[in-house]
PDB file of N, CA, C and O in Angstrom:
ATOM      1  N   MET A   1      10.838   7.893 -25.826  1.00 46.00           N
ATOM      2  CA  MET A   1      11.141   6.627 -26.465  1.00 46.00           C
ATOM      3  C   MET A   1      10.642   5.481 -25.581  1.00 46.00           C
ATOM      4  O   MET A   1      11.338   4.957 -24.740  1.00 46.00           O
ATOM      5  N   MET A   2       9.411   5.132 -25.760  1.00 51.00           N
ATOM      6  CA  MET A   2       8.827   4.050 -24.987  1.00 51.00           C
ATOM      7  C   MET A   2       9.239   2.720 -25.592  1.00 51.00           C
ATOM      8  O   MET A   2       9.564   2.630 -26.759  1.00 51.00           O
ATOM      9  N   THR A   3       9.205   1.670 -24.788  1.00 49.00           N
ATOM     10  CA  THR A   3       9.534   0.353 -25.298  1.00 49.00           C
ATOM     11  C   THR A   3       8.479  -0.091 -26.284  1.00 49.00           C
ATOM     12  O   THR A   3       7.345   0.363 -26.239  1.00 49.00           O
ATOM     13  N   GLU A   4       8.858  -0.990 -27.179  1.00 53.00           N
ATOM     14  CA  GLU A   4       7.910  -1.453 -28.180  1.00 53.00           C
ATOM     15  C   GLU A   4       6.770  -2.247 -27.566  1.00 53.00           C
ATOM     16  O   GLU A   4       5.712  -2.385 -28.154  1.00 53.00           O
ATOM     17  N   ASN A   5       6.931  -2.765 -26.358  1.00 59.00           N
ATOM     18  CA  ASN A   5       5.892  -3.529 -25.685  1.00 59.00           C
ATOM     19  C   ASN A   5       4.969  -2.668 -24.827  1.00 59.00           C
ATOM     20  O   ASN A   5       4.098  -3.190 -24.154  1.00 59.00           O
ATOM     21  N   ALA A   6       5.149  -1.374 -24.866  1.00 60.00           N
ATOM     22  CA  ALA A   6       4.430  -0.480 -23.959  1.00 60.00           C
ATOM     23  C   ALA A   6       2.919  -0.544 -24.115  1.00 60.00           C
ATOM     24  O   ALA A   6       2.199  -0.163 -23.205  1.00 60.00           O
ATOM     25  N   GLN A   7       2.427  -1.026 -25.232  1.00 67.00           N
ATOM     26  CA  GLN A   7       0.984  -1.080 -25.428  1.00 67.00           C
ATOM     27  C   GLN A   7       0.380  -2.414 -24.993  1.00 67.00           C
ATOM     28  O   GLN A   7      -0.839  -2.563 -24.988  1.00 67.00           O
ATOM     29  N   ASN A   8       1.195  -3.392 -24.647  1.00 80.00           N
ATOM     30  CA  ASN A   8       0.692  -4.692 -24.194  1.00 80.00           C
ATOM     31  C   ASN A   8       0.039  -4.551 -22.828  1.00 80.00           C
ATOM     32  O   ASN A   8       0.604  -3.927 -21.931  1.00 80.00           O
ATOM     33  N   PRO A   9      -1.141  -5.153 -22.647  1.00 93.00           N
ATOM     34  CA  PRO A   9      -1.777  -5.102 -21.323  1.00 93.00           C
ATOM     35  C   PRO A   9      -0.960  -5.899 -20.310  1.00 93.00           C
ATOM     36  O   PRO A   9      -0.651  -7.065 -20.543  1.00 93.00           O
ATOM     37  N   ILE A  10      -0.624  -5.274 -19.236  1.00 95.00           N
ATOM     38  CA  ILE A  10       0.243  -5.892 -18.229  1.00 95.00           C
ATOM     39  C   ILE A  10      -0.411  -7.098 -17.575  1.00 95.00           C
ATOM     40  O   ILE A  10       0.247  -8.100 -17.335  1.00 95.00           O
ATOM     41  N   ALA A  11      -1.702  -7.027 -17.326  1.00 94.00           N
ATOM     42  CA  ALA A  11      -2.385  -8.111 -16.612  1.00 94.00           C
ATOM     43  C   ALA A  11      -2.270  -9.452 -17.321  1.00 94.00           C
ATOM     44  O   ALA A  11      -2.299 -10.502 -16.675  1.00 94.00           O
ATOM     45  N   SER A  12      -2.111  -9.444 -18.629  1.00 94.00           N
ATOM     46  CA  SER A  12      -2.038 -10.709 -19.368  1.00 94.00           C
ATOM     47  C   SER A  12      -0.602 -11.163 -19.619  1.00 94.00           C
ATOM     48  O   SER A  12      -0.386 -12.209 -20.230  1.00 94.00           O
ATOM     49  N   MET A  13       0.370 -10.407 -19.129  1.00 95.00           N
ATOM     50  CA  MET A  13       1.774 -10.746 -19.369  1.00 95.00           C
ATOM     51  C   MET A  13       2.259 -11.831 -18.424  1.00 95.00           C
ATOM     52  O   MET A  13       1.866 -11.870 -17.260  1.00 95.00           O
ATOM     53  N   SER A  14       3.142 -12.682 -18.943  1.00 95.00           N
ATOM     54  CA  SER A  14       3.802 -13.660 -18.078  1.00 95.00           C
ATOM     55  C   SER A  14       4.798 -12.909 -17.199  1.00 95.00           C
ATOM     56  O   SER A  14       5.184 -11.767 -17.490  1.00 95.00           O
ATOM     57  N   PHE A  15       5.239 -13.582 -16.146  1.00 96.00           N
ATOM     58  CA  PHE A  15       6.240 -12.987 -15.271  1.00 96.00           C
ATOM     59  C   PHE A  15       7.493 -12.643 -16.066  1.00 96.00           C
ATOM     60  O   PHE A  15       8.045 -11.555 -15.936  1.00 96.00           O
ATOM     61  N   GLU A  16       7.928 -13.578 -16.916  1.00 96.00           N
ATOM     62  CA  GLU A  16       9.165 -13.387 -17.663  1.00 96.00           C
ATOM     63  C   GLU A  16       9.072 -12.217 -18.638  1.00 96.00           C
ATOM     64  O   GLU A  16      10.014 -11.425 -18.749  1.00 96.00           O
ATOM     65  N   ALA A  17       7.935 -12.076 -19.307  1.00 96.00           N
ATOM     66  CA  ALA A  17       7.760 -10.974 -20.253  1.00 96.00           C
ATOM     67  C   ALA A  17       7.721  -9.634 -19.519  1.00 96.00           C
ATOM     68  O   ALA A  17       8.320  -8.647 -19.964  1.00 96.00           O
ATOM     69  N   ALA A  18       7.014  -9.597 -18.387  1.00 97.00           N
ATOM     70  CA  ALA A  18       6.929  -8.364 -17.606  1.00 97.00           C
ATOM     71  C   ALA A  18       8.301  -7.972 -17.061  1.00 97.00           C
ATOM     72  O   ALA A  18       8.680  -6.798 -17.099  1.00 97.00           O
ATOM     73  N   LEU A  19       9.051  -8.948 -16.588  1.00 97.00           N
ATOM     74  CA  LEU A  19      10.381  -8.663 -16.053  1.00 97.00           C
ATOM     75  C   LEU A  19      11.307  -8.157 -17.154  1.00 97.00           C
ATOM     76  O   LEU A  19      12.069  -7.211 -16.945  1.00 97.00           O
ATOM     77  N   ALA A  20      11.249  -8.766 -18.324  1.00 97.00           N
ATOM     78  CA  ALA A  20      12.097  -8.338 -19.438  1.00 97.00           C
ATOM     79  C   ALA A  20      11.786  -6.903 -19.840  1.00 97.00           C
ATOM     80  O   ALA A  20      12.689  -6.088 -20.069  1.00 97.00           O
ATOM     81  N   GLU A  21      10.493  -6.562 -19.902  1.00 97.00           N
ATOM     82  CA  GLU A  21      10.135  -5.189 -20.250  1.00 97.00           C
ATOM     83  C   GLU A  21      10.565  -4.226 -19.157  1.00 97.00           C
ATOM     84  O   GLU A  21      11.052  -3.126 -19.436  1.00 97.00           O
ATOM     85  N   LEU A  22      10.404  -4.624 -17.896  1.00 97.00           N
ATOM     86  CA  LEU A  22      10.833  -3.781 -16.779  1.00 97.00           C
ATOM     87  C   LEU A  22      12.330  -3.517 -16.854  1.00 97.00           C
ATOM     88  O   LEU A  22      12.782  -2.381 -16.656  1.00 97.00           O
ATOM     89  N   GLU A  23      13.108  -4.536 -17.167  1.00 97.00           N
ATOM     90  CA  GLU A  23      14.561  -4.361 -17.305  1.00 97.00           C
ATOM     91  C   GLU A  23      14.897  -3.393 -18.436  1.00 97.00           C
ATOM     92  O   GLU A  23      15.806  -2.566 -18.308  1.00 97.00           O
ATOM     93  N   THR A  24      14.149  -3.457 -19.530  1.00 96.00           N
ATOM     94  CA  THR A  24      14.362  -2.533 -20.650  1.00 96.00           C
ATOM     95  C   THR A  24      14.055  -1.102 -20.231  1.00 96.00           C
ATOM     96  O   THR A  24      14.805  -0.176 -20.540  1.00 96.00           O
ATOM     97  N   ILE A  25      12.964  -0.922 -19.505  1.00 96.00           N
ATOM     98  CA  ILE A  25      12.588   0.419 -19.043  1.00 96.00           C
ATOM     99  C   ILE A  25      13.664   0.975 -18.119  1.00 96.00           C
ATOM    100  O   ILE A  25      14.070   2.138 -18.254  1.00 96.00           O
ATOM    101  N   VAL A  26      14.128   0.166 -17.182  1.00 96.00           N
ATOM    102  CA  VAL A  26      15.171   0.622 -16.254  1.00 96.00           C
ATOM    103  C   VAL A  26      16.422   1.027 -17.022  1.00 96.00           C
ATOM    104  O   VAL A  26      17.010   2.087 -16.776  1.00 96.00           O
ATOM    105  N   ARG A  27      16.828   0.207 -17.970  1.00 96.00           N
ATOM    106  CA  ARG A  27      18.015   0.507 -18.780  1.00 96.00           C
ATOM    107  C   ARG A  27      17.826   1.824 -19.553  1.00 96.00           C
ATOM    108  O   ARG A  27      18.711   2.672 -19.570  1.00 96.00           O
ATOM    109  N   ASP A  28      16.649   2.011 -20.150  1.00 95.00           N
ATOM    110  CA  ASP A  28      16.371   3.246 -20.895  1.00 95.00           C
ATOM    111  C   ASP A  28      16.396   4.471 -19.977  1.00 95.00           C
ATOM    112  O   ASP A  28      16.953   5.514 -20.333  1.00 95.00           O
ATOM    113  N   LEU A  29      15.802   4.335 -18.799  1.00 96.00           N
ATOM    114  CA  LEU A  29      15.784   5.459 -17.858  1.00 96.00           C
ATOM    115  C   LEU A  29      17.184   5.768 -17.336  1.00 96.00           C
ATOM    116  O   LEU A  29      17.532   6.936 -17.138  1.00 96.00           O
ATOM    117  N   GLU A  30      17.971   4.744 -17.110  1.00 96.00           N
ATOM    118  CA  GLU A  30      19.341   4.967 -16.627  1.00 96.00           C
ATOM    119  C   GLU A  30      20.210   5.680 -17.655  1.00 96.00           C
ATOM    120  O   GLU A  30      21.117   6.416 -17.282  1.00 96.00           O
ATOM    121  N   ARG A  31      19.945   5.445 -18.926  1.00 95.00           N
ATOM    122  CA  ARG A  31      20.702   6.128 -19.970  1.00 95.00           C
ATOM    123  C   ARG A  31      20.455   7.632 -19.915  1.00 95.00           C
ATOM    124  O   ARG A  31      21.338   8.417 -20.230  1.00 95.00           O
ATOM    125  N   GLY A  32      19.249   8.020 -19.537  1.00 93.00           N
ATOM    126  CA  GLY A  32      18.946   9.432 -19.343  1.00 93.00           C
ATOM    127  C   GLY A  32      18.729  10.233 -20.609  1.00 93.00           C
ATOM    128  O   GLY A  32      18.688  11.451 -20.556  1.00 93.00           O
ATOM    129  N   ASP A  33      18.564   9.588 -21.747  1.00 90.00           N
ATOM    130  CA  ASP A  33      18.386  10.339 -22.987  1.00 90.00           C
ATOM    131  C   ASP A  33      16.941  10.318 -23.486  1.00 90.00           C
ATOM    132  O   ASP A  33      16.666  10.594 -24.639  1.00 90.00           O
ATOM    133  N   ILE A  34      16.012   9.992 -22.600  1.00 92.00           N
ATOM    134  CA  ILE A  34      14.596   9.963 -22.941  1.00 92.00           C
ATOM    135  C   ILE A  34      13.987  11.321 -22.572  1.00 92.00           C
ATOM    136  O   ILE A  34      14.269  11.852 -21.497  1.00 92.00           O
ATOM    137  N   PRO A  35      13.146  11.878 -23.453  1.00 95.00           N
ATOM    138  CA  PRO A  35      12.467  13.131 -23.100  1.00 95.00           C
ATOM    139  C   PRO A  35      11.675  12.977 -21.795  1.00 95.00           C
ATOM    140  O   PRO A  35      11.210  11.888 -21.454  1.00 95.00           O
ATOM    141  N   LEU A  36      11.518  14.064 -21.085  1.00 95.00           N
ATOM    142  CA  LEU A  36      10.891  14.050 -19.759  1.00 95.00           C
ATOM    143  C   LEU A  36       9.521  13.380 -19.772  1.00 95.00           C
ATOM    144  O   LEU A  36       9.243  12.519 -18.940  1.00 95.00           O
ATOM    145  N   GLU A  37       8.662  13.743 -20.683  1.00 96.00           N
ATOM    146  CA  GLU A  37       7.307  13.180 -20.709  1.00 96.00           C
ATOM    147  C   GLU A  37       7.345  11.667 -20.932  1.00 96.00           C
ATOM    148  O   GLU A  37       6.621  10.920 -20.287  1.00 96.00           O
ATOM    149  N   ASP A  38       8.218  11.211 -21.825  1.00 95.00           N
ATOM    150  CA  ASP A  38       8.372   9.778 -22.056  1.00 95.00           C
ATOM    151  C   ASP A  38       8.948   9.078 -20.828  1.00 95.00           C
ATOM    152  O   ASP A  38       8.587   7.939 -20.520  1.00 95.00           O
ATOM    153  N   SER A  39       9.840   9.762 -20.117  1.00 96.00           N
ATOM    154  CA  SER A  39      10.416   9.195 -18.891  1.00 96.00           C
ATOM    155  C   SER A  39       9.334   8.976 -17.843  1.00 96.00           C
ATOM    156  O   SER A  39       9.327   7.950 -17.157  1.00 96.00           O
ATOM    157  N   ILE A  40       8.428   9.931 -17.726  1.00 96.00           N
ATOM    158  CA  ILE A  40       7.341   9.811 -16.749  1.00 96.00           C
ATOM    159  C   ILE A  40       6.435   8.639 -17.115  1.00 96.00           C
ATOM    160  O   ILE A  40       6.053   7.838 -16.251  1.00 96.00           O
ATOM    161  N   GLU A  41       6.096   8.510 -18.392  1.00 96.00           N
ATOM    162  CA  GLU A  41       5.265   7.393 -18.846  1.00 96.00           C
ATOM    163  C   GLU A  41       5.977   6.060 -18.621  1.00 96.00           C
ATOM    164  O   GLU A  41       5.358   5.087 -18.189  1.00 96.00           O
ATOM    165  N   ALA A  42       7.264   6.020 -18.931  1.00 96.00           N
ATOM    166  CA  ALA A  42       8.038   4.793 -18.744  1.00 96.00           C
ATOM    167  C   ALA A  42       8.103   4.430 -17.264  1.00 96.00           C
ATOM    168  O   ALA A  42       7.979   3.254 -16.899  1.00 96.00           O
ATOM    169  N   TYR A  43       8.293   5.425 -16.402  1.00 96.00           N
ATOM    170  CA  TYR A  43       8.358   5.173 -14.965  1.00 96.00           C
ATOM    171  C   TYR A  43       7.027   4.612 -14.464  1.00 96.00           C
ATOM    172  O   TYR A  43       7.002   3.659 -13.678  1.00 96.00           O
ATOM    173  N   ALA A  44       5.922   5.188 -14.932  1.00 97.00           N
ATOM    174  CA  ALA A  44       4.596   4.713 -14.516  1.00 97.00           C
ATOM    175  C   ALA A  44       4.384   3.263 -14.968  1.00 97.00           C
ATOM    176  O   ALA A  44       3.899   2.428 -14.202  1.00 97.00           O
ATOM    177  N   ARG A  45       4.746   2.965 -16.204  1.00 97.00           N
ATOM    178  CA  ARG A  45       4.597   1.587 -16.693  1.00 97.00           C
ATOM    179  C   ARG A  45       5.525   0.653 -15.919  1.00 97.00           C
ATOM    180  O   ARG A  45       5.139  -0.459 -15.569  1.00 97.00           O
ATOM    181  N   GLY A  46       6.736   1.103 -15.641  1.00 97.00           N
ATOM    182  CA  GLY A  46       7.666   0.282 -14.873  1.00 97.00           C
ATOM    183  C   GLY A  46       7.133  -0.037 -13.485  1.00 97.00           C
ATOM    184  O   GLY A  46       7.287  -1.158 -12.999  1.00 97.00           O
ATOM    185  N   THR A  47       6.494   0.933 -12.868  1.00 98.00           N
ATOM    186  CA  THR A  47       5.897   0.718 -11.553  1.00 98.00           C
ATOM    187  C   THR A  47       4.792  -0.335 -11.630  1.00 98.00           C
ATOM    188  O   THR A  47       4.710  -1.223 -10.778  1.00 98.00           O
ATOM    189  N   ALA A  48       3.970  -0.252 -12.672  1.00 97.00           N
ATOM    190  CA  ALA A  48       2.904  -1.241 -12.850  1.00 97.00           C
ATOM    191  C   ALA A  48       3.486  -2.623 -13.149  1.00 97.00           C
ATOM    192  O   ALA A  48       2.979  -3.635 -12.653  1.00 97.00           O
ATOM    193  N   LEU A  49       4.546  -2.676 -13.932  1.00 98.00           N
ATOM    194  CA  LEU A  49       5.197  -3.952 -14.232  1.00 98.00           C
ATOM    195  C   LEU A  49       5.803  -4.565 -12.971  1.00 98.00           C
ATOM    196  O   LEU A  49       5.701  -5.776 -12.746  1.00 98.00           O
ATOM    197  N   ARG A  50       6.438  -3.742 -12.132  1.00 98.00           N
ATOM    198  CA  ARG A  50       7.019  -4.233 -10.882  1.00 98.00           C
ATOM    199  C   ARG A  50       5.934  -4.820  -9.989  1.00 98.00           C
ATOM    200  O   ARG A  50       6.093  -5.897  -9.404  1.00 98.00           O
ATOM    201  N   LYS A  51       4.805  -4.134  -9.905  1.00 98.00           N
ATOM    202  CA  LYS A  51       3.690  -4.621  -9.089  1.00 98.00           C
ATOM    203  C   LYS A  51       3.178  -5.956  -9.637  1.00 98.00           C
ATOM    204  O   LYS A  51       2.916  -6.890  -8.880  1.00 98.00           O
ATOM    205  N   HIS A  52       3.048  -6.061 -10.945  1.00 97.00           N
ATOM    206  CA  HIS A  52       2.582  -7.291 -11.578  1.00 97.00           C
ATOM    207  C   HIS A  52       3.549  -8.442 -11.281  1.00 97.00           C
ATOM    208  O   HIS A  52       3.118  -9.547 -10.922  1.00 97.00           O
ATOM    209  N   CYS A  53       4.840  -8.180 -11.420  1.00 97.00           N
ATOM    210  CA  CYS A  53       5.850  -9.206 -11.131  1.00 97.00           C
ATOM    211  C   CYS A  53       5.755  -9.663  -9.680  1.00 97.00           C
ATOM    212  O   CYS A  53       5.823 -10.862  -9.394  1.00 97.00           O
ATOM    213  N   GLN A  54       5.594  -8.730  -8.761  1.00 97.00           N
ATOM    214  CA  GLN A  54       5.493  -9.081  -7.338  1.00 97.00           C
ATOM    215  C   GLN A  54       4.250  -9.928  -7.082  1.00 97.00           C
ATOM    216  O   GLN A  54       4.300 -10.906  -6.326  1.00 97.00           O
ATOM    217  N   GLU A  55       3.137  -9.580  -7.716  1.00 96.00           N
ATOM    218  CA  GLU A  55       1.914 -10.360  -7.542  1.00 96.00           C
ATOM    219  C   GLU A  55       2.097 -11.779  -8.081  1.00 96.00           C
ATOM    220  O   GLU A  55       1.639 -12.746  -7.457  1.00 96.00           O
ATOM    221  N   ARG A  56       2.771 -11.919  -9.226  1.00 96.00           N
ATOM    222  CA  ARG A  56       3.008 -13.237  -9.801  1.00 96.00           C
ATOM    223  C   ARG A  56       3.928 -14.056  -8.883  1.00 96.00           C
ATOM    224  O   ARG A  56       3.722 -15.256  -8.697  1.00 96.00           O
ATOM    225  N   LEU A  57       4.942 -13.404  -8.320  1.00 96.00           N
ATOM    226  CA  LEU A  57       5.834 -14.101  -7.378  1.00 96.00           C
ATOM    227  C   LEU A  57       5.086 -14.547  -6.126  1.00 96.00           C
ATOM    228  O   LEU A  57       5.291 -15.659  -5.632  1.00 96.00           O
ATOM    229  N   ASN A  58       4.225 -13.679  -5.607  1.00 95.00           N
ATOM    230  CA  ASN A  58       3.438 -14.024  -4.418  1.00 95.00           C
ATOM    231  C   ASN A  58       2.539 -15.225  -4.696  1.00 95.00           C
ATOM    232  O   ASN A  58       2.414 -16.121  -3.859  1.00 95.00           O
ATOM    233  N   ALA A  59       1.905 -15.240  -5.870  1.00 94.00           N
ATOM    234  CA  ALA A  59       1.034 -16.359  -6.242  1.00 94.00           C
ATOM    235  C   ALA A  59       1.843 -17.643  -6.355  1.00 94.00           C
ATOM    236  O   ALA A  59       1.402 -18.715  -5.908  1.00 94.00           O
ATOM    237  N   ALA A  60       3.024 -17.561  -6.944  1.00 93.00           N
ATOM    238  CA  ALA A  60       3.882 -18.745  -7.073  1.00 93.00           C
ATOM    239  C   ALA A  60       4.303 -19.252  -5.697  1.00 93.00           C
ATOM    240  O   ALA A  60       4.325 -20.463  -5.448  1.00 93.00           O
ATOM    241  N   GLU A  61       4.625 -18.337  -4.807  1.00 93.00           N
ATOM    242  CA  GLU A  61       5.023 -18.727  -3.454  1.00 93.00           C
ATOM    243  C   GLU A  61       3.884 -19.452  -2.740  1.00 93.00           C
ATOM    244  O   GLU A  61       4.103 -20.477  -2.085  1.00 93.00           O
ATOM    245  N   GLU A  62       2.663 -18.946  -2.887  1.00 92.00           N
ATOM    246  CA  GLU A  62       1.512 -19.602  -2.268  1.00 92.00           C
ATOM    247  C   GLU A  62       1.318 -21.010  -2.819  1.00 92.00           C
ATOM    248  O   GLU A  62       1.017 -21.942  -2.070  1.00 92.00           O
ATOM    249  N   ARG A  63       1.495 -21.164  -4.115  1.00 91.00           N
ATOM    250  CA  ARG A  63       1.347 -22.487  -4.730  1.00 91.00           C
ATOM    251  C   ARG A  63       2.399 -23.449  -4.202  1.00 91.00           C
ATOM    252  O   ARG A  63       2.099 -24.607  -3.905  1.00 91.00           O
ATOM    253  N   VAL A  64       3.638 -22.976  -4.071  1.00 88.00           N
ATOM    254  CA  VAL A  64       4.712 -23.823  -3.557  1.00 88.00           C
ATOM    255  C   VAL A  64       4.419 -24.223  -2.112  1.00 88.00           C
ATOM    256  O   VAL A  64       4.602 -25.377  -1.732  1.00 88.00           O
ATOM    257  N   GLU A  65       3.942 -23.272  -1.326  1.00 86.00           N
ATOM    258  CA  GLU A  65       3.635 -23.587   0.076  1.00 86.00           C
ATOM    259  C   GLU A  65       2.527 -24.631   0.175  1.00 86.00           C
ATOM    260  O   GLU A  65       2.570 -25.505   1.034  1.00 86.00           O
ATOM    261  N   LYS A  66       1.548 -24.567  -0.724  1.00 84.00           N
ATOM    262  CA  LYS A  66       0.479 -25.568  -0.708  1.00 84.00           C
ATOM    263  C   LYS A  66       1.017 -26.938  -1.101  1.00 84.00           C
ATOM    264  O   LYS A  66       0.605 -27.956  -0.551  1.00 84.00           O
ATOM    265  N   ILE A  67       1.931 -26.966  -2.036  1.00 84.00           N
ATOM    266  CA  ILE A  67       2.527 -28.237  -2.445  1.00 84.00           C
ATOM    267  C   ILE A  67       3.323 -28.836  -1.302  1.00 84.00           C
ATOM    268  O   ILE A  67       3.220 -30.021  -1.007  1.00 84.00           O
ATOM    269  N   VAL A  68       4.116 -28.003  -0.625  1.00 80.00           N
ATOM    270  CA  VAL A  68       4.936 -28.472   0.493  1.00 80.00           C
ATOM    271  C   VAL A  68       4.048 -28.948   1.638  1.00 80.00           C
ATOM    272  O   VAL A  68       4.347 -29.943   2.299  1.00 80.00           O
ATOM    273  N   ALA A  69       2.919 -28.269   1.843  1.00 77.00           N
ATOM    274  CA  ALA A  69       2.016 -28.629   2.937  1.00 77.00           C
ATOM    275  C   ALA A  69       1.427 -30.018   2.721  1.00 77.00           C
ATOM    276  O   ALA A  69       1.134 -30.726   3.677  1.00 77.00           O
ATOM    277  N   GLY A  70       1.237 -30.425   1.475  1.00 73.00           N
ATOM    278  CA  GLY A  70       0.686 -31.745   1.181  1.00 73.00           C
ATOM    279  C   GLY A  70      -0.801 -31.811   1.444  1.00 73.00           C
ATOM    280  O   GLY A  70      -1.368 -30.979   2.154  1.00 73.00           O
ATOM    281  N   THR A  71      -1.418 -32.798   0.862  1.00 59.00           N
ATOM    282  CA  THR A  71      -2.862 -32.945   1.031  1.00 59.00           C
ATOM    283  C   THR A  71      -3.265 -34.348   1.457  1.00 59.00           C
ATOM    284  O   THR A  71      -4.412 -34.598   1.751  1.00 59.00           O
ATOM    285  N   GLY A  72      -2.345 -35.294   1.480  1.00 55.00           N
ATOM    286  CA  GLY A  72      -2.678 -36.673   1.830  1.00 55.00           C
ATOM    287  C   GLY A  72      -2.759 -36.881   3.331  1.00 55.00           C
ATOM    288  O   GLY A  72      -2.226 -36.113   4.126  1.00 55.00           O
ATOM    289  N   GLU A  73      -3.433 -37.967   3.720  1.00 57.00           N
ATOM    290  CA  GLU A  73      -3.566 -38.281   5.141  1.00 57.00           C
ATOM    291  C   GLU A  73      -2.224 -38.604   5.781  1.00 57.00           C
ATOM    292  O   GLU A  73      -1.993 -38.304   6.941  1.00 57.00           O
ATOM    293  N   ASN A  74      -1.352 -39.234   5.034  1.00 61.00           N
ATOM    294  CA  ASN A  74      -0.059 -39.652   5.585  1.00 61.00           C
ATOM    295  C   ASN A  74       1.010 -38.572   5.460  1.00 61.00           C
ATOM    296  O   ASN A  74       2.143 -38.793   5.844  1.00 61.00           O
ATOM    297  N   THR A  75       0.641 -37.442   4.901  1.00 60.00           N
ATOM    298  CA  THR A  75       1.596 -36.345   4.732  1.00 60.00           C
ATOM    299  C   THR A  75       1.333 -35.305   5.809  1.00 60.00           C
ATOM    300  O   THR A  75       0.245 -34.737   5.857  1.00 60.00           O
ATOM    301  N   PRO A  76       2.296 -35.088   6.688  1.00 58.00           N
ATOM    302  CA  PRO A  76       2.074 -34.056   7.718  1.00 58.00           C
ATOM    303  C   PRO A  76       1.961 -32.675   7.073  1.00 58.00           C
ATOM    304  O   PRO A  76       2.708 -32.343   6.169  1.00 58.00           O
ATOM    305  N   ALA A  77       0.997 -31.909   7.543  1.00 57.00           N
ATOM    306  CA  ALA A  77       0.823 -30.551   7.031  1.00 57.00           C
ATOM    307  C   ALA A  77       1.923 -29.663   7.569  1.00 57.00           C
ATOM    308  O   ALA A  77       2.180 -29.612   8.766  1.00 57.00           O
ATOM    309  N   ARG A  78       2.616 -29.020   6.673  1.00 60.00           N
ATOM    310  CA  ARG A  78       3.673 -28.093   7.074  1.00 60.00           C
ATOM    311  C   ARG A  78       3.908 -27.127   5.939  1.00 60.00           C
ATOM    312  O   ARG A  78       3.557 -27.389   4.806  1.00 60.00           O
ATOM    313  N   THR A  79       4.493 -26.008   6.253  1.00 61.00           N
ATOM    314  CA  THR A  79       4.900 -25.061   5.225  1.00 61.00           C
ATOM    315  C   THR A  79       6.357 -24.727   5.462  1.00 61.00           C
ATOM    316  O   THR A  79       6.867 -24.841   6.573  1.00 61.00           O
ATOM    317  N   GLU A  80       7.006 -24.366   4.400  1.00 63.00           N
ATOM    318  CA  GLU A  80       8.383 -23.933   4.479  1.00 63.00           C
ATOM    319  C   GLU A  80       8.486 -22.619   3.738  1.00 63.00           C
ATOM    320  O   GLU A  80       7.799 -22.418   2.737  1.00 63.00           O
ATOM    321  N   PRO A  81       9.328 -21.720   4.186  1.00 68.00           N
ATOM    322  CA  PRO A  81       9.475 -20.443   3.492  1.00 68.00           C
ATOM    323  C   PRO A  81       9.976 -20.673   2.066  1.00 68.00           C
ATOM    324  O   PRO A  81      10.736 -21.609   1.814  1.00 68.00           O
ATOM    325  N   PHE A  82       9.511 -19.836   1.174  1.00 66.00           N
ATOM    326  CA  PHE A  82       9.925 -19.897  -0.212  1.00 66.00           C
ATOM    327  C   PHE A  82      11.354 -19.395  -0.321  1.00 66.00           C
ATOM    328  O   PHE A  82      11.690 -18.339   0.188  1.00 66.00           O
ATOM    329  N   ASP A  83      12.232 -20.171  -0.949  1.00 64.00           N
ATOM    330  CA  ASP A  83      13.627 -19.790  -1.128  1.00 64.00           C
ATOM    331  C   ASP A  83      13.920 -19.794  -2.622  1.00 64.00           C
ATOM    332  O   ASP A  83      14.060 -20.856  -3.215  1.00 64.00           O
ATOM    333  N   PRO A  84      14.008 -18.597  -3.254  1.00 60.00           N
ATOM    334  CA  PRO A  84      14.188 -18.547  -4.693  1.00 60.00           C
ATOM    335  C   PRO A  84      15.569 -19.000  -5.147  1.00 60.00           C
ATOM    336  O   PRO A  84      15.801 -19.186  -6.321  1.00 60.00           O
ATOM    337  N   ALA A  85      16.482 -19.217  -4.250  1.00 53.00           N
ATOM    338  CA  ALA A  85      17.860 -19.604  -4.631  1.00 53.00           C
ATOM    339  C   ALA A  85      18.002 -21.042  -4.931  1.00 53.00           C
ATOM    340  O   ALA A  85      17.386 -21.899  -5.090  1.00 53.00           O
TER     341      ALA A  85
END
């Protein structure tokens, strides 16, 4: 029982869509009522979704660090760690 979004290409997914599908896969796998072959496929897709989410988060962090660093002459260059909270 794969998720209905299982055929969507991951590379074009937004962070939010990928995370939502990943949460669905985790919930389905935790229930434990998926046939073995479907579980393996779901796990593989979940792994790819997790990687995609991490890449999107890393890109967002880099963008935030560039914003914090500033680009003007009167703005001192600095970076601050990304704090998602």
